[in-house]
Amino acid sequence: MDLGISGKTALVCASSKGLGLGCAEALAEAGVNLVMNARGSEALEASAQAIRDTFGVTVTAIAADITSEEGRAKVLDAAGSVDILVNNAGGPPPGLWSDWDRDDFIKALDANMLTPIALMKALLPGMMERGWGRVVNITSQSVKAPIPQLGLSNSARAGLTGYVAGTARQVAERGVNINNLLPGIHATDRASSLDKAVADREGITVDEAHANRSATIPARRYGTRQEFGATCAFMCSQHAGFMVGQNILLDGGSTNATL
Ligand code: NAP
């Protein structure tokens, strides 16, 4: 399917690895020029070069912490005019409800709620002026089915989801579509480090931890970054112009709910 977005420019945050990289690759395959970002420059440069070599699009790579004001300013300066924004960053650490104080919440809100909001506020006016834009916020299945030990993530992502619900409906008439993409368990570095933590805690191998977790998913496997990226690219395509303020769940059937 021709996604109809060849020649557009996308800013894909936190995209040297994992789900962000999957989104960058799928957009590049559709002919979209990229601004990629991550904190570590080595993996970022390697991923950017691999995308240039494979898809022949222009890729600008900006090493910066997207959750900091300086980092965002650096990325926005380099990005200039952007048609597509994919918001992403690392997730907050797990814990118990009583573990966290105000500073922990502020850090989680900064990273997973206020950063994507700041980037939308910076880039939506240009999209609205040009009459076309797409925003996809990578959140989590925990928005629909909160995960008890991820209280910081549950809180920050619920806040972003609420903001998007209103904002998406305020900008849609200008040709700008904002939606959220909710990953369940995907095979990324983050998923591997969670498997390793479980293996260490339970005295089992990492493969056993992976198999046990896969067994909890109706699809009996983890998602791939390629599947995730393809869904994101569709949400950024010409065909998704009537999709407004939705929370699209990609979790292999883990969330057992009809609505
Ligand atoms: P990942 O494999 O660990 O990759 C994270 C990417 O983000 C890396 O490129 C990393 O590069 C970059 N990054 C992290 N913090 C950053 C920051 N402050 N500024 C700029 N770049 C940053 O993680 P993932 O599995 O793709 O997860 C992405 C998001 O989806 C996270 O918020 C996670 O909580 C959420 N999620 C993931 C899953 C899953 O199963 N994978 C499930 C539900 C939700 P640097 O470290 O070099 O910055």
Short mmCIF file of N, CA, C and O and ligand atoms in Angstrom, two decimals, residues 14-20 37-40 64-67 88-91 112 138-141 157 183-186 188-191, ligand 1:
data_model
loop_
_atom_site.label_atom_id
_atom_site.label_comp_id
_atom_site.label_asym_id
_atom_site.label_seq_id
_atom_site.Cartn_x
_atom_site.Cartn_y
_atom_site.Cartn_z
N ALA A 14 13.60 9.42 20.51
CA ALA A 14 14.05 8.18 21.17
C ALA A 14 14.03 7.01 20.19
O ALA A 14 13.32 6.03 20.40
N SER A 15 14.83 7.13 19.12
CA SER A 15 14.66 6.20 17.99
C SER A 15 15.92 5.47 17.56
O SER A 15 15.97 4.95 16.45
N SER A 16 16.94 5.40 18.43
CA SER A 16 18.13 4.64 18.02
C SER A 16 17.91 3.14 18.15
O SER A 16 18.61 2.34 17.54
N LYS A 17 16.94 2.74 18.96
CA LYS A 17 16.67 1.32 19.23
C LYS A 17 15.17 1.12 19.41
O LYS A 17 14.41 2.08 19.54
N GLY A 18 14.78 -0.15 19.51
CA GLY A 18 13.45 -0.51 19.98
C GLY A 18 12.30 0.02 19.14
O GLY A 18 12.38 0.10 17.91
N LEU A 19 11.22 0.40 19.83
CA LEU A 19 9.99 0.77 19.15
C LEU A 19 10.16 2.05 18.33
O LEU A 19 9.62 2.16 17.22
N GLY A 20 10.92 3.00 18.86
CA GLY A 20 11.17 4.25 18.11
C GLY A 20 11.91 3.95 16.81
O GLY A 20 11.59 4.52 15.76
N ASN A 37 16.49 10.82 17.07
CA ASN A 37 17.05 11.32 18.33
C ASN A 37 17.24 10.18 19.32
O ASN A 37 16.48 9.21 19.33
N ALA A 38 18.29 10.29 20.13
CA ALA A 38 18.51 9.44 21.31
C ALA A 38 19.60 10.13 22.11
O ALA A 38 20.24 11.07 21.61
N ARG A 39 19.84 9.68 23.33
CA ARG A 39 20.90 10.31 24.12
C ARG A 39 22.28 9.84 23.66
O ARG A 39 23.19 10.63 23.46
N GLY A 40 22.43 8.53 23.48
CA GLY A 40 23.74 7.98 23.09
C GLY A 40 23.96 8.14 21.60
O GLY A 40 23.13 7.74 20.78
N ALA A 64 20.59 13.89 22.08
CA ALA A 64 20.13 14.80 23.14
C ALA A 64 19.12 14.07 24.00
O ALA A 64 18.45 13.14 23.54
N ASP A 65 19.00 14.52 25.25
CA ASP A 65 17.97 13.98 26.14
C ASP A 65 16.67 14.73 25.84
O ASP A 65 16.53 15.91 26.18
N ILE A 66 15.73 14.04 25.23
CA ILE A 66 14.49 14.69 24.78
C ILE A 66 13.64 15.13 25.97
O ILE A 66 12.75 15.97 25.82
N THR A 67 13.92 14.59 27.16
CA THR A 67 13.10 14.96 28.33
C THR A 67 13.61 16.24 29.00
O THR A 67 13.01 16.71 29.96
N ASN A 88 8.30 9.72 21.92
CA ASN A 88 8.74 8.52 22.61
C ASN A 88 9.87 8.90 23.57
O ASN A 88 10.55 9.90 23.37
N ALA A 89 10.03 8.14 24.63
CA ALA A 89 11.15 8.29 25.57
C ALA A 89 11.17 7.02 26.41
O ALA A 89 10.25 6.22 26.34
N GLY A 90 12.21 6.84 27.19
CA GLY A 90 12.26 5.68 28.08
C GLY A 90 11.13 5.74 29.11
O GLY A 90 10.61 6.82 29.40
N GLY A 91 10.75 4.58 29.63
CA GLY A 91 9.68 4.54 30.63
C GLY A 91 10.24 4.67 32.05
O GLY A 91 11.39 4.34 32.29
N ASN A 112 7.29 11.55 30.40
CA ASN A 112 6.26 10.81 29.65
C ASN A 112 4.95 11.56 29.46
O ASN A 112 4.04 11.04 28.83
N ILE A 138 3.82 7.32 21.52
CA ILE A 138 4.00 5.95 22.00
C ILE A 138 3.74 5.97 23.50
O ILE A 138 4.45 6.65 24.26
N THR A 139 2.70 5.27 23.93
CA THR A 139 2.39 5.23 25.37
C THR A 139 2.57 3.79 25.86
O THR A 139 3.67 3.27 25.84
N SER A 140 1.50 3.11 26.25
CA SER A 140 1.64 1.74 26.77
C SER A 140 0.28 1.09 26.90
O SER A 140 -0.73 1.78 27.11
N GLN A 141 0.27 -0.25 26.85
CA GLN A 141 -0.98 -0.98 27.12
C GLN A 141 -1.49 -0.65 28.52
O GLN A 141 -2.68 -0.79 28.82
N ARG A 157 1.24 8.55 31.89
CA ARG A 157 0.63 8.24 30.58
C ARG A 157 -0.87 8.54 30.59
O ARG A 157 -1.44 8.92 29.57
N PRO A 183 1.87 0.05 23.08
CA PRO A 183 2.52 -1.26 22.97
C PRO A 183 2.24 -2.16 24.16
O PRO A 183 2.25 -1.72 25.32
N GLY A 184 1.97 -3.43 23.85
CA GLY A 184 2.10 -4.47 24.85
C GLY A 184 3.56 -4.94 24.81
O GLY A 184 4.43 -4.18 24.40
N ILE A 185 3.80 -6.17 25.18
CA ILE A 185 5.19 -6.63 25.26
C ILE A 185 5.79 -6.81 23.86
O ILE A 185 5.25 -7.56 23.04
N HIS A 186 6.89 -6.11 23.63
CA HIS A 186 7.61 -6.20 22.36
C HIS A 186 9.07 -6.59 22.62
O HIS A 186 9.62 -6.26 23.67
N THR A 188 12.30 -5.84 22.59
CA THR A 188 13.27 -4.75 22.51
C THR A 188 14.26 -4.91 23.68
O THR A 188 14.08 -5.79 24.53
N ASP A 189 15.25 -4.04 23.73
CA ASP A 189 16.23 -4.09 24.84
C ASP A 189 15.51 -3.99 26.19
O ASP A 189 15.89 -4.64 27.16
N ARG A 190 14.47 -3.16 26.22
CA ARG A 190 13.74 -2.98 27.49
C ARG A 190 13.09 -4.29 27.92
O ARG A 190 13.17 -4.69 29.08
N ALA A 191 12.47 -4.99 26.96
CA ALA A 191 11.83 -6.27 27.28
C ALA A 191 12.89 -7.28 27.73
O ALA A 191 12.67 -8.05 28.69
P1 NAP B 1 14.31 0.55 24.39
O1 NAP B 1 14.45 -0.66 23.54
O2 NAP B 1 15.02 0.60 25.69
O3 NAP B 1 14.73 1.82 23.50
C1 NAP B 1 14.59 3.09 24.01
C2 NAP B 1 15.11 4.11 22.98
O4 NAP B 1 14.82 5.40 23.48
C3 NAP B 1 16.61 4.05 22.78
O5 NAP B 1 16.90 4.45 21.46
C4 NAP B 1 17.12 5.09 23.78
O6 NAP B 1 18.42 5.55 23.43
C5 NAP B 1 16.04 6.15 23.63
N1 NAP B 1 15.84 7.01 24.80
C6 NAP B 1 15.54 6.62 26.07
N2 NAP B 1 15.42 7.69 26.87
C7 NAP B 1 15.65 8.78 26.09
C8 NAP B 1 15.68 10.18 26.34
N3 NAP B 1 15.48 10.67 27.57
N4 NAP B 1 15.95 11.04 25.31
C9 NAP B 1 16.17 10.54 24.07
N5 NAP B 1 16.16 9.23 23.77
C10 NAP B 1 15.91 8.36 24.77
O7 NAP B 1 12.79 0.83 24.77
P2 NAP B 1 11.43 0.37 24.00
O8 NAP B 1 11.11 -1.01 24.43
O9 NAP B 1 11.53 0.70 22.58
O10 NAP B 1 10.36 1.31 24.74
C11 NAP B 1 9.99 2.58 24.24
C12 NAP B 1 8.82 3.11 25.08
O11 NAP B 1 7.71 2.20 24.99
C13 NAP B 1 9.14 3.25 26.58
O12 NAP B 1 8.53 4.40 27.10
C14 NAP B 1 8.51 2.01 27.18
O13 NAP B 1 8.15 2.21 28.54
C15 NAP B 1 7.29 1.84 26.29
N6 NAP B 1 6.81 0.45 26.30
C16 NAP B 1 7.58 -0.56 25.83
C17 NAP B 1 7.10 -1.87 25.86
C18 NAP B 1 7.92 -3.03 25.37
O14 NAP B 1 7.53 -4.19 25.58
N7 NAP B 1 9.03 -2.84 24.72
C19 NAP B 1 5.81 -2.12 26.37
C20 NAP B 1 5.04 -1.06 26.84
C21 NAP B 1 5.56 0.22 26.80
P3 NAP B 1 19.41 6.18 24.54
O15 NAP B 1 19.36 5.27 25.73
O16 NAP B 1 20.74 6.24 23.87
O17 NAP B 1 18.86 7.54 24.85
#
